[in-house]
Short mmCIF file of C-alpha atoms in Angstrom, two decimals:
data_model
loop_
_atom_site.label_atom_id
_atom_site.label_comp_id
_atom_site.label_asym_id
_atom_site.label_seq_id
_atom_site.Cartn_x
_atom_site.Cartn_y
_atom_site.Cartn_z
CA MET A 910 -14.95 6.55 25.64
CA SER A 911 -15.99 3.60 23.50
CA PHE A 912 -13.64 1.04 22.02
CA ILE A 913 -13.76 -2.16 19.96
CA ARG A 914 -13.90 -5.50 21.79
CA ARG A 915 -13.10 -8.84 20.15
CA ILE A 916 -15.52 -11.55 21.28
CA LYS A 917 -14.70 -15.21 20.54
CA ARG A 918 -17.59 -17.61 20.06
CA GLN A 919 -16.61 -21.11 19.00
CA ASP A 920 -14.41 -20.66 15.91
CA ARG A 921 -15.49 -17.11 15.08
CA VAL A 922 -14.37 -13.68 16.30
CA TYR A 923 -16.98 -10.91 16.50
CA LEU A 924 -16.40 -7.20 16.95
CA ALA A 925 -18.52 -4.97 19.12
CA GLU A 926 -18.36 -1.34 20.13
CA VAL A 927 -18.46 -1.10 23.92
CA GLU A 928 -17.73 1.36 26.68
CA ASN A 929 -16.84 1.04 30.34
CA GLN A 930 -19.16 2.45 32.99
CA TRP A 931 -18.82 2.59 36.74
CA ILE A 932 -21.94 1.26 38.51
CA LYS A 933 -21.92 0.96 42.29
CA GLY A 934 -18.14 1.05 42.38
CA LYS A 935 -17.69 -1.62 39.71
CA CYS A 936 -16.55 -1.25 36.13
CA VAL A 937 -19.26 -2.64 33.86
CA GLN A 938 -18.93 -2.94 30.11
CA ARG A 939 -21.95 -1.62 28.19
CA HIS A 940 -22.65 -2.95 24.70
CA ILE A 941 -23.32 -0.16 22.20
CA ARG A 942 -23.67 -2.03 18.93
CA TYR A 943 -22.44 -4.88 16.79
CA VAL A 944 -19.65 -3.84 14.36
CA GLY A 945 -18.76 -6.94 12.34
CA ARG A 946 -16.49 -9.96 12.52
CA GLU A 947 -13.00 -11.14 11.61
CA ALA A 948 -12.37 -13.72 8.90
CA ASP A 949 -8.97 -14.81 7.58
CA GLY A 950 -7.34 -11.95 9.43
CA LYS A 951 -9.61 -9.33 7.79
CA THR A 952 -12.37 -7.19 9.23
CA LEU A 953 -15.83 -7.71 7.71
CA LEU A 954 -18.09 -4.78 8.59
CA ALA A 955 -21.70 -5.33 9.56
CA ALA A 956 -24.29 -4.52 6.96
CA SER A 957 -25.87 -2.10 9.42
CA LEU A 958 -22.91 0.26 9.09
CA SER A 959 -24.49 2.13 6.18
CA GLU A 960 -22.95 5.52 6.83
CA VAL A 961 -19.26 4.62 6.76
CA GLU A 962 -17.03 7.25 5.19
CA VAL A 963 -13.38 6.99 4.12
CA GLU A 964 -11.43 9.28 6.39
CA GLN A 965 -7.86 8.62 5.20
CA VAL A 966 -5.98 6.37 2.80
CA LYS A 967 -2.37 5.64 3.80
CA LEU A 968 0.55 3.97 2.00
CA TYR A 969 1.11 0.72 3.88
CA GLY A 970 2.36 -2.31 1.91
CA PRO A 971 5.98 -1.34 1.05
CA LEU A 972 6.50 0.16 4.50
CA LEU A 973 5.17 -2.98 6.19
CA VAL A 974 7.81 -5.05 4.40
CA LEU A 975 10.70 -2.64 4.99
CA ASN A 976 9.80 -2.28 8.66
CA HIS A 977 9.62 -6.06 9.04
CA LEU A 978 13.11 -6.48 7.59
CA ALA A 979 14.46 -3.69 9.83
CA LYS A 980 12.92 -5.32 12.92
CA GLU A 981 14.50 -8.68 12.08
CA ILE A 982 18.00 -7.22 12.29
CA GLN A 983 17.05 -4.96 15.24
CA LEU A 984 18.00 -1.84 13.33
CA ALA A 985 16.03 0.61 15.46
CA GLU A 986 17.71 -0.57 18.68
CA GLN A 987 21.09 0.44 17.26
CA LEU A 988 20.21 3.94 16.07
CA GLY A 989 19.81 5.84 19.34
CA SER A 990 17.16 8.29 20.46
CA TYR A 991 16.25 9.38 16.91
CA SER A 992 15.83 5.81 15.67
CA GLN A 993 12.25 6.22 14.44
CA GLU A 994 12.99 9.43 12.56
CA ILE A 995 16.06 7.82 10.99
CA LEU A 996 14.03 4.77 9.93
CA SER A 997 11.43 7.01 8.32
CA LEU A 998 14.23 8.62 6.27
CA VAL A 999 15.66 5.21 5.34
CA TYR A 1000 12.26 3.95 4.17
CA ALA A 1001 11.74 7.15 2.19
CA HIS A 1002 15.10 6.59 0.46
CA CYS A 1003 13.86 3.15 -0.57
CA LEU A 1004 10.62 4.51 -2.01
CA ASP A 1005 10.23 8.19 -2.79
CA TYR A 1006 12.87 10.39 -1.20
CA ARG A 1007 13.17 13.97 -2.42
CA SER A 1008 14.52 16.23 0.30
CA LEU A 1009 14.21 16.92 4.01
CA ASN A 1010 11.64 19.68 3.57
CA HIS A 1011 9.38 17.31 1.59
CA MET A 1012 9.57 14.56 4.20
CA PRO A 1013 6.79 15.76 6.57
CA SER A 1014 4.23 15.87 3.76
CA TRP A 1015 5.36 12.44 2.49
CA PHE A 1016 5.12 11.09 6.04
CA GLU A 1017 1.49 12.24 6.27
CA ARG A 1018 0.62 10.12 3.21
CA THR A 1019 2.01 6.97 4.83
CA ASP A 1020 1.07 4.77 7.77
CA LEU A 1021 4.44 5.26 9.44
CA ASN A 1022 2.88 6.88 12.49
CA PHE A 1023 1.34 3.45 13.19
CA LEU A 1024 4.29 1.29 12.14
CA LEU A 1025 6.93 3.38 13.92
CA ASN A 1026 4.73 4.77 16.70
CA LEU A 1027 5.82 8.20 15.54
CA ASP A 1028 3.27 11.02 15.69
CA GLY A 1029 4.00 13.85 13.29
CA LEU A 1030 7.30 14.69 11.76
CA THR A 1031 8.98 18.05 11.30
CA GLU A 1032 12.01 19.14 9.32
CA ARG A 1033 13.66 20.22 12.57
CA ARG A 1034 13.38 16.71 14.03
CA LEU A 1035 14.72 15.21 10.82
CA VAL A 1036 17.74 17.53 10.88
CA GLY A 1037 18.30 16.48 14.49
CA ALA A 1038 18.15 12.86 13.37
CA LEU A 1039 20.79 13.50 10.70
CA ASP A 1040 23.04 15.25 13.18
CA SER A 1041 22.63 12.39 15.69
CA LEU A 1042 24.30 10.01 13.24
CA GLU A 1043 27.55 11.90 13.77
CA ALA A 1044 27.70 10.52 17.33
CA LEU A 1045 27.77 6.92 16.08
CA ASP A 1046 31.10 5.13 15.83
CA GLY A 1047 30.69 4.41 12.12
CA PRO A 1048 33.21 1.56 11.62
CA ALA A 1049 32.29 -0.31 14.81
CA TRP A 1050 28.58 0.30 14.19
CA GLN A 1051 28.74 -1.15 10.67
CA ARG A 1052 30.58 -4.21 11.95
CA ARG A 1053 27.99 -4.88 14.66
CA LEU A 1054 25.17 -4.40 12.18
CA PHE A 1055 26.74 -6.87 9.73
CA GLU A 1056 27.31 -9.39 12.51
CA GLY A 1057 23.60 -9.14 13.30
CA VAL A 1058 22.71 -9.72 9.64
CA CYS A 1059 24.97 -12.79 9.59
CA ARG A 1060 23.26 -14.20 12.67
CA GLN A 1061 19.78 -13.56 11.32
CA TYR A 1062 20.52 -15.01 7.87
CA ARG A 1063 23.06 -17.63 9.04
CA LEU A 1064 25.78 -16.35 6.74
CA ARG A 1065 29.45 -17.24 6.63
CA PRO A 1066 30.78 -15.00 3.85
CA SER A 1067 33.69 -16.45 1.88
CA GLY A 1068 33.88 -13.74 -0.74
CA VAL A 1069 33.88 -9.94 -0.64
CA ILE A 1070 33.67 -7.56 -3.59
CA TYR A 1071 34.99 -4.04 -3.19
CA ASP A 1072 34.60 -1.10 -5.52
CA VAL A 1073 34.60 2.68 -5.57
CA THR A 1074 32.19 5.11 -7.14
CA ASN A 1075 31.81 8.86 -7.02
CA THR A 1076 28.90 11.22 -6.99
CA TYR A 1077 28.57 14.95 -7.29
CA LEU A 1078 27.42 17.70 -4.93
CA TYR A 1079 25.49 20.88 -5.55
CA GLY A 1080 27.60 23.90 -4.75
CA ARG A 1081 31.28 24.08 -3.89
CA GLN A 1082 31.26 24.81 -0.17
CA CYS A 1083 31.57 21.26 1.16
CA PRO A 1084 35.19 20.53 2.16
CA LEU A 1085 34.81 16.92 0.97
CA ALA A 1086 33.97 17.96 -2.59
CA LYS A 1087 36.99 17.95 -4.87
CA LEU A 1088 37.57 17.86 -8.59
CA GLY A 1089 38.66 14.38 -9.59
CA HIS A 1090 38.14 11.69 -12.21
CA ASP A 1091 34.37 11.58 -12.72
CA LYS A 1092 33.41 7.99 -13.57
CA GLU A 1093 30.60 9.36 -15.73
CA GLU A 1094 33.12 11.37 -17.76
CA VAL A 1095 31.52 14.71 -16.83
CA LYS A 1096 34.04 17.48 -16.21
CA GLY A 1097 33.93 20.28 -13.67
CA ARG A 1098 31.65 18.73 -11.04
CA PRO A 1099 32.71 18.67 -7.35
CA LEU A 1100 32.88 15.02 -6.31
CA ILE A 1101 33.05 12.73 -3.32
CA GLN A 1102 34.29 9.12 -3.45
CA ILE A 1103 32.42 6.24 -1.82
CA GLY A 1104 34.08 2.89 -1.14
CA LEU A 1105 31.71 -0.04 -0.66
CA GLY A 1106 32.28 -3.69 0.26
CA VAL A 1107 29.53 -6.29 -0.28
CA THR A 1108 29.30 -10.05 0.13
CA GLN A 1109 30.01 -11.83 -3.12
CA GLU A 1110 26.98 -14.14 -3.19
CA GLU A 1111 24.23 -12.14 -1.48
CA GLY A 1112 25.29 -8.56 -2.15
CA PHE A 1113 24.83 -7.61 1.52
CA PRO A 1114 26.89 -4.51 2.44
CA LEU A 1115 29.69 -4.98 4.97
CA PHE A 1116 31.14 -1.48 5.15
CA HIS A 1117 31.36 1.84 3.38
CA LYS A 1118 33.36 5.02 3.72
CA VAL A 1119 33.24 8.50 2.19
CA PHE A 1120 36.43 10.04 0.78
CA ASP A 1121 37.42 13.32 -0.80
CA GLY A 1122 36.73 13.42 -4.52
CA ASN A 1123 40.39 13.44 -5.54
CA VAL A 1124 41.48 10.36 -3.56
CA HIS A 1125 42.81 7.56 -5.78
CA ASP A 1126 40.76 4.35 -5.81
CA ALA A 1127 43.71 2.25 -4.58
CA ARG A 1128 44.16 4.57 -1.58
CA THR A 1129 40.54 4.05 -0.48
CA LEU A 1130 41.13 0.32 -0.04
CA GLN A 1131 44.27 0.96 2.00
CA ASP A 1132 42.13 2.84 4.51
CA LEU A 1133 39.47 0.12 4.60
CA VAL A 1134 41.61 -3.03 4.82
CA THR A 1135 42.23 -2.40 8.53
CA LEU A 1136 38.50 -1.91 9.05
CA PHE A 1137 37.82 -5.14 7.18
CA GLY A 1138 40.36 -6.98 9.32
CA ASN A 1139 38.28 -6.23 12.42
CA TYR A 1140 35.39 -8.30 10.99
CA LYS A 1141 37.41 -11.50 11.61
CA LEU A 1142 35.93 -13.25 8.59
CA GLY A 1143 37.58 -15.79 6.44
CA PRO A 1144 39.58 -17.07 4.97
CA GLY A 1145 38.05 -15.98 1.69
CA LEU A 1146 38.48 -14.20 -1.61
CA PHE A 1147 38.70 -10.41 -1.86
CA ILE A 1148 37.66 -9.22 -5.33
CA TYR A 1149 38.19 -5.77 -6.81
CA ASP A 1150 38.77 -3.94 -10.08
CA ARG A 1151 42.00 -3.00 -11.81
CA GLY A 1152 41.89 0.65 -10.73
CA ILE A 1153 42.22 -0.40 -7.08
CA ILE A 1154 45.24 -2.70 -7.24
CA SER A 1155 48.49 -1.75 -5.54
CA GLY A 1156 51.38 -3.68 -4.02
CA ARG A 1157 50.38 -2.56 -0.55
CA ASN A 1158 46.77 -3.70 -1.00
CA LEU A 1159 47.91 -7.14 -2.18
CA LYS A 1160 50.21 -7.54 0.83
CA ASP A 1161 47.70 -6.17 3.36
CA ILE A 1162 44.98 -8.55 2.19
CA LYS A 1163 47.42 -11.47 2.22
CA HIS A 1164 48.34 -10.52 5.80
CA LEU A 1165 44.65 -11.02 6.72
CA HIS A 1166 44.91 -14.58 5.30
CA TRP A 1167 42.57 -13.68 2.46
CA ASP A 1168 43.28 -14.24 -1.22
CA THR A 1169 43.00 -11.56 -3.88
CA LEU A 1170 41.25 -11.71 -7.25
CA CYS A 1171 41.66 -8.45 -9.12
CA GLY A 1172 42.09 -6.78 -12.47
CA VAL A 1173 45.53 -5.51 -13.45
CA PRO A 1174 46.17 -2.61 -15.85
CA LEU A 1175 48.08 -3.64 -19.00
CA ASN A 1176 51.09 -1.37 -18.50
CA PRO A 1177 54.21 -1.55 -20.73
CA THR A 1178 55.87 -4.13 -18.45
CA LEU A 1179 52.91 -6.52 -18.66
CA LYS A 1180 52.55 -5.96 -22.40
CA LYS A 1181 56.16 -7.03 -22.83
CA PHE A 1182 55.51 -10.08 -20.62
CA TRP A 1183 52.44 -11.13 -22.63
CA ARG A 1184 53.65 -10.32 -26.13
CA PRO A 1185 54.81 -13.91 -26.91
CA TRP A 1186 51.30 -15.24 -26.14
CA ALA A 1187 49.13 -12.33 -27.31
CA ASP A 1188 48.85 -13.37 -30.96
CA PRO A 1189 45.08 -13.74 -31.58
CA GLN A 1190 45.65 -16.56 -34.09
CA GLN A 1191 47.35 -18.64 -31.41
CA LEU A 1192 45.16 -17.57 -28.51
CA MET A 1193 41.79 -18.00 -30.22
CA GLN A 1194 41.83 -21.79 -30.17
CA LEU A 1195 39.00 -23.92 -28.79
CA PRO A 1196 40.88 -25.11 -25.65
CA HIS A 1197 41.34 -21.47 -24.61
CA ARG A 1198 37.67 -20.52 -25.04
CA HIS A 1199 35.55 -19.69 -21.95
CA ARG A 1200 32.08 -18.20 -21.74
CA VAL A 1201 31.02 -15.89 -18.89
CA GLY A 1202 27.35 -15.04 -19.27
CA HIS A 1203 26.91 -13.61 -22.77
CA THR A 1204 30.63 -12.86 -23.23
CA VAL A 1205 33.26 -15.17 -24.73
CA PHE A 1206 36.90 -14.90 -23.62
CA TYR A 1207 40.03 -16.58 -24.94
CA THR A 1208 42.53 -16.87 -22.13
CA CYS A 1209 46.12 -17.76 -21.33
CA LEU A 1210 47.27 -18.45 -17.74
CA ARG A 1211 50.81 -18.02 -16.42
CA PRO A 1212 52.40 -17.95 -12.93
CA HIS A 1213 53.46 -14.44 -11.97
CA GLN A 1214 54.50 -12.18 -9.10
CA LEU A 1215 53.15 -8.70 -8.47
CA ASP A 1216 55.23 -6.72 -5.98
CA GLY A 1217 56.53 -9.94 -4.49
CA VAL A 1218 53.08 -11.55 -4.13
CA ARG A 1219 52.80 -14.83 -6.02
CA GLY A 1220 49.77 -15.82 -8.02
CA GLN A 1221 48.33 -16.63 -11.42
CA LEU A 1222 48.05 -14.03 -14.15
CA ALA A 1223 45.45 -14.49 -16.89
CA LEU A 1224 45.45 -12.71 -20.23
CA CYS A 1225 41.87 -12.48 -21.52
CA LEU A 1226 40.82 -11.59 -25.06
CA ASN A 1227 37.28 -10.41 -25.76
CA GLU A 1228 37.12 -10.58 -29.56
CA ARG A 1229 33.92 -8.54 -29.80
CA HIS A 1230 35.38 -5.79 -27.63
CA GLN A 1231 38.57 -5.89 -29.71
CA ARG A 1232 36.62 -5.44 -32.93
CA ASP A 1233 34.45 -2.64 -31.57
CA ALA A 1234 37.40 -0.71 -30.11
CA ARG A 1235 39.39 -1.06 -33.31
CA GLU A 1236 36.58 0.07 -35.61
CA SER A 1237 35.66 2.98 -33.35
CA ARG A 1238 39.27 4.23 -33.37
CA ARG A 1239 39.55 3.85 -37.15
CA ASP A 1240 36.31 5.83 -37.64
CA GLU A 1241 37.79 8.65 -35.55
CA ILE A 1242 41.09 8.58 -37.46
CA LEU A 1243 39.39 8.71 -40.86
CA HIS A 1244 37.27 11.63 -39.68
CA ALA A 1245 40.40 13.34 -38.33
CA GLU A 1246 42.10 12.92 -41.74
CA LYS A 1247 39.28 14.84 -43.40
CA LEU A 1248 39.43 17.60 -40.79
CA LEU A 1249 43.20 17.96 -41.17
CA ALA A 1250 42.85 18.16 -44.95
CA GLN A 1251 40.49 21.08 -44.40
CA GLY A 1252 42.88 22.75 -41.98
CA LYS A 1253 40.62 22.14 -38.98
CA SER A 1254 41.47 20.96 -35.46
CA ILE A 1255 40.94 17.32 -34.47
CA LYS A 1256 39.92 15.48 -31.32
CA PRO A 1257 42.59 15.67 -28.58
CA GLY A 1258 44.69 12.51 -28.44
CA LEU A 1259 44.51 11.75 -32.15
CA GLU A 1260 47.51 13.93 -33.05
CA ARG A 1261 49.91 11.06 -32.27
CA PHE A 1262 48.64 9.10 -35.27
CA PHE A 1263 49.79 11.78 -37.76
CA ASP A 1264 53.10 13.33 -38.72
CA ARG A 1265 53.72 17.05 -39.21
CA ARG A 1266 52.35 16.86 -42.74
CA SER A 1267 49.10 15.30 -41.47
CA ARG A 1268 49.99 11.89 -42.91
CA LEU A 1269 48.86 8.76 -41.08
CA LEU A 1270 51.56 6.87 -39.13
CA PRO A 1271 50.71 3.15 -39.57
CA ALA A 1272 53.20 2.08 -36.88
CA LYS A 1273 51.46 4.25 -34.27
CA LEU A 1274 48.08 2.82 -35.25
CA ALA A 1275 49.39 -0.76 -35.03
CA GLU A 1276 50.89 -0.01 -31.60
CA ALA A 1277 47.57 1.33 -30.33
CA GLU A 1278 45.65 -1.67 -31.68
CA GLU A 1279 48.01 -4.36 -30.40
CA PHE A 1280 46.20 -4.96 -27.11
CA ASP A 1281 42.67 -3.92 -28.04
CA GLY A 1282 40.16 -6.22 -26.36
CA TYR A 1283 42.72 -7.65 -23.92
CA SER A 1284 42.44 -7.50 -20.16
CA CYS A 1285 44.48 -8.96 -17.34
CA VAL A 1286 43.34 -10.72 -14.16
CA PHE A 1287 45.50 -11.71 -11.17
CA CYS A 1288 44.63 -14.23 -8.46
CA THR A 1289 46.63 -15.41 -5.45
CA ARG A 1290 44.50 -18.55 -5.15
CA SER A 1291 44.91 -21.48 -7.53
CA LEU A 1292 41.60 -21.62 -9.42
CA PRO A 1293 40.47 -23.24 -12.67
CA GLN A 1294 40.40 -20.69 -15.48
CA ASP A 1295 36.62 -20.81 -15.93
CA LYS A 1296 36.05 -20.29 -12.18
CA MET A 1297 38.58 -17.47 -12.05
CA LEU A 1298 36.96 -15.66 -14.98
CA SER A 1299 33.39 -16.11 -13.79
CA LEU A 1300 34.22 -14.80 -10.30
CA TYR A 1301 35.93 -11.71 -11.68
CA PHE A 1302 33.85 -10.77 -14.71
CA ASP A 1303 30.51 -11.73 -13.19
CA LYS A 1304 30.93 -9.44 -10.17
CA ASP A 1305 28.04 -7.18 -11.12
CA VAL A 1306 26.58 -7.50 -7.61
CA VAL A 1307 28.57 -4.44 -6.46
CA GLU A 1308 27.67 -2.58 -9.66
CA LYS A 1309 24.01 -3.28 -8.90
CA ALA A 1310 24.64 -1.98 -5.39
CA PHE A 1311 25.94 1.30 -6.78
CA ARG A 1312 22.99 1.52 -9.17
CA SER A 1313 20.69 1.11 -6.18
CA LEU A 1314 22.58 3.73 -4.21
CA LYS A 1315 22.53 6.27 -7.04
CA GLY A 1316 19.11 5.39 -8.40
CA ILE A 1317 16.54 3.86 -6.06
CA THR A 1318 17.94 5.29 -2.83
CA GLN A 1319 18.52 8.75 -4.37
CA LEU A 1320 22.16 9.17 -3.41
CA ARG A 1321 22.78 11.83 -6.03
CA PRO A 1322 22.98 14.70 -6.25
CA ILE A 1323 23.83 15.59 -2.65
CA ARG A 1324 22.50 18.99 -1.65
CA HIS A 1325 24.05 19.24 1.84
CA TRP A 1326 27.19 21.33 2.25
CA LEU A 1327 28.24 20.45 5.79
CA ALA A 1328 30.65 17.49 5.76
CA GLU A 1329 28.77 15.80 8.62
CA ARG A 1330 25.47 16.04 6.73
CA VAL A 1331 27.06 14.56 3.60
CA HIS A 1332 28.32 11.61 5.65
CA ALA A 1333 24.85 11.22 7.20
CA HIS A 1334 23.14 11.34 3.80
CA VAL A 1335 25.39 8.61 2.40
CA PHE A 1336 24.87 6.60 5.59
CA LEU A 1337 21.09 6.72 5.12
CA CYS A 1338 21.50 5.52 1.54
CA TYR A 1339 23.76 2.73 2.83
CA LEU A 1340 21.03 1.59 5.26
CA ALA A 1341 18.40 1.83 2.52
CA TYR A 1342 20.54 -0.34 0.27
CA LEU A 1343 20.95 -2.84 3.12
CA LEU A 1344 17.17 -3.26 3.40
CA LEU A 1345 16.84 -3.54 -0.39
CA SER A 1346 19.54 -6.23 -0.49
CA LEU A 1347 17.78 -8.17 2.28
CA LEU A 1348 14.52 -7.91 0.36
CA GLN A 1349 16.23 -9.04 -2.84
CA TYR A 1350 17.67 -12.04 -1.00
CA ARG A 1351 14.24 -13.04 0.30
CA LEU A 1352 12.81 -12.81 -3.23
CA ARG A 1353 15.67 -14.72 -4.90
CA LYS A 1354 13.43 -17.71 -5.74
CA THR A 1355 10.77 -15.54 -7.39
CA ASP A 1356 10.73 -13.39 -10.52
CA PHE A 1357 10.54 -10.20 -8.44
CA THR A 1358 13.36 -7.78 -7.83
CA ALA A 1359 13.37 -5.67 -4.69
CA GLU A 1360 12.33 -2.62 -6.72
CA SER A 1361 9.52 -4.38 -8.61
CA ALA A 1362 8.19 -5.91 -5.38
CA LEU A 1363 7.99 -2.51 -3.68
CA LEU A 1364 6.21 -1.10 -6.74
CA GLU A 1365 3.74 -3.98 -6.68
CA LEU A 1366 3.03 -3.38 -3.00
CA GLY A 1367 2.54 0.33 -3.68
CA THR A 1368 -1.20 -0.22 -4.16
CA MET A 1369 -1.53 -1.95 -0.80
CA TYR A 1370 -3.12 0.80 1.28
CA LYS A 1371 -4.57 1.00 4.75
CA VAL A 1372 -7.97 2.70 4.71
CA TYR A 1373 -9.23 4.52 7.80
CA LEU A 1374 -13.03 4.52 8.06
CA ARG A 1375 -15.44 6.63 10.10
CA ASP A 1376 -19.11 6.09 10.86
CA SER A 1377 -20.35 9.67 10.98
CA LYS A 1378 -23.56 8.68 12.74
CA HIS A 1379 -21.98 6.83 15.66
CA ARG A 1380 -18.51 8.45 15.55
CA PHE A 1381 -16.97 5.05 15.17
CA HIS A 1382 -13.44 4.67 13.71
CA LEU A 1383 -11.99 1.58 12.06
CA SER A 1384 -9.07 0.74 9.75
CA ARG A 1385 -8.59 -2.05 7.27
CA VAL A 1386 -6.10 -3.03 4.58
CA VAL A 1387 -7.36 -3.17 1.00
CA THR A 1388 -7.77 -6.66 -0.44
CA LEU A 1389 -4.49 -8.13 -1.64
CA ASN A 1390 -4.00 -9.32 -5.20
CA LYS A 1391 -2.21 -12.62 -5.92
CA LYS A 1392 1.16 -11.01 -6.62
CA GLN A 1393 1.07 -9.06 -3.37
CA GLU A 1394 0.16 -12.21 -1.44
CA LEU A 1395 3.07 -14.06 -3.04
CA ILE A 1396 5.52 -11.31 -2.08
CA LEU A 1397 4.34 -11.18 1.52
CA LYS A 1398 4.29 -14.97 1.91
CA THR A 1399 7.80 -15.22 0.46
CA ILE A 1400 9.13 -12.69 2.97
CA ASP A 1401 7.16 -13.93 6.00
CA LYS A 1402 3.73 -15.58 6.10
CA SER A 1403 2.83 -13.58 9.21
CA LEU A 1404 2.72 -10.39 7.08
CA ILE A 1405 -0.49 -11.60 5.38
CA ASN A 1406 -2.46 -10.92 8.57
CA SER A 1407 -0.67 -7.71 9.54
#
């Protein structure tokens, strides 16, 4: 059988097709023909190869990058006997995932058999890969993975952002799926909850967990604080939204020697506390003005205790939000007045603004408008107001993480009905988001996002060639454009010659 031999002569590398022959008990290499040469890491075919045909064209560029990032953190070594199948699913979630039964055909269009040394792929093997994830110790596994990421990227996280989202399932047979508060305001869909913690600066995921759809957001953090404590990070700042706060969460995080920065719902007790300072005419003075991105806040800061935990409480007024909320409510009330005059029903919740004779109650309207545009932020660490506001209101890194999970990585909708498969599906999306966040971090000094970079590399194919006359096979990567070269060099210069 013939093969290609690289022959170095001075500063050039030539390619020749040769074969081994046994002559008088010795292995002798017989030259068949000259093939071409290598230049700048690329194969230049000889002009004599006039009958070369394209045998296959495989997707290569995006997978080369994702596989490189996975190798850096030794992801395959941690995934067990089905590691290559699992990686193929993770890469698919980053690029073009549809369903398990579409995976084998997608795999055939890629160069994953070369990158992962994985020949062929069947739905049965993929199902086995999903089921193998159940054997992993999820919490300990995530911690070890994050520790590896920290070593590779030399991270010492000092801030963690936690949030909860939900997504819906097809069908109603999964025991995890429950009716709860759908964050997209769609009623009647069976939901699961997903808690996710990411590093504040980089957006790298630390941990995640799947909960029943009717579990309260604050309860999810109670379950995960112990898990977070095992990471032995800190001290730092734990940041989360107002729907997650509870006295127990504040105390548990303090016990870990971490500080809390969180939103606080404006309940009647806090409204009474803030009423002396909530007059917009007094609050909207220049010394109280702070800008966070494109939003302007007017703030007032006071020492306060929540469930015995001391900190600083900030009242924040967003005038634009106040105006929009007020005008939207007044539009609805005016419309409701017309409907009531015609003897028709009105939108639920608006009845409280009218008496039994359908006359508007100005006092009820004034009560509803009193705290429009106001929000409340609590912090156990002494921070300047501008720093406190920017850390809390500019925490879109976890929101971007959820958008990646639900959008790019195809988290929703979930079509599995076995609880173990649902957990495995979310776990794959978690790993896909990890690779996307690593890619985004590498590209932070460029104008590319992780998604736009993968799209740009989508035209980077590997072409398999065949010389029908001599039965000679060869592969080469299509010529890179300047943007593709920039992406690869930014991630790792060695990828240019891969």
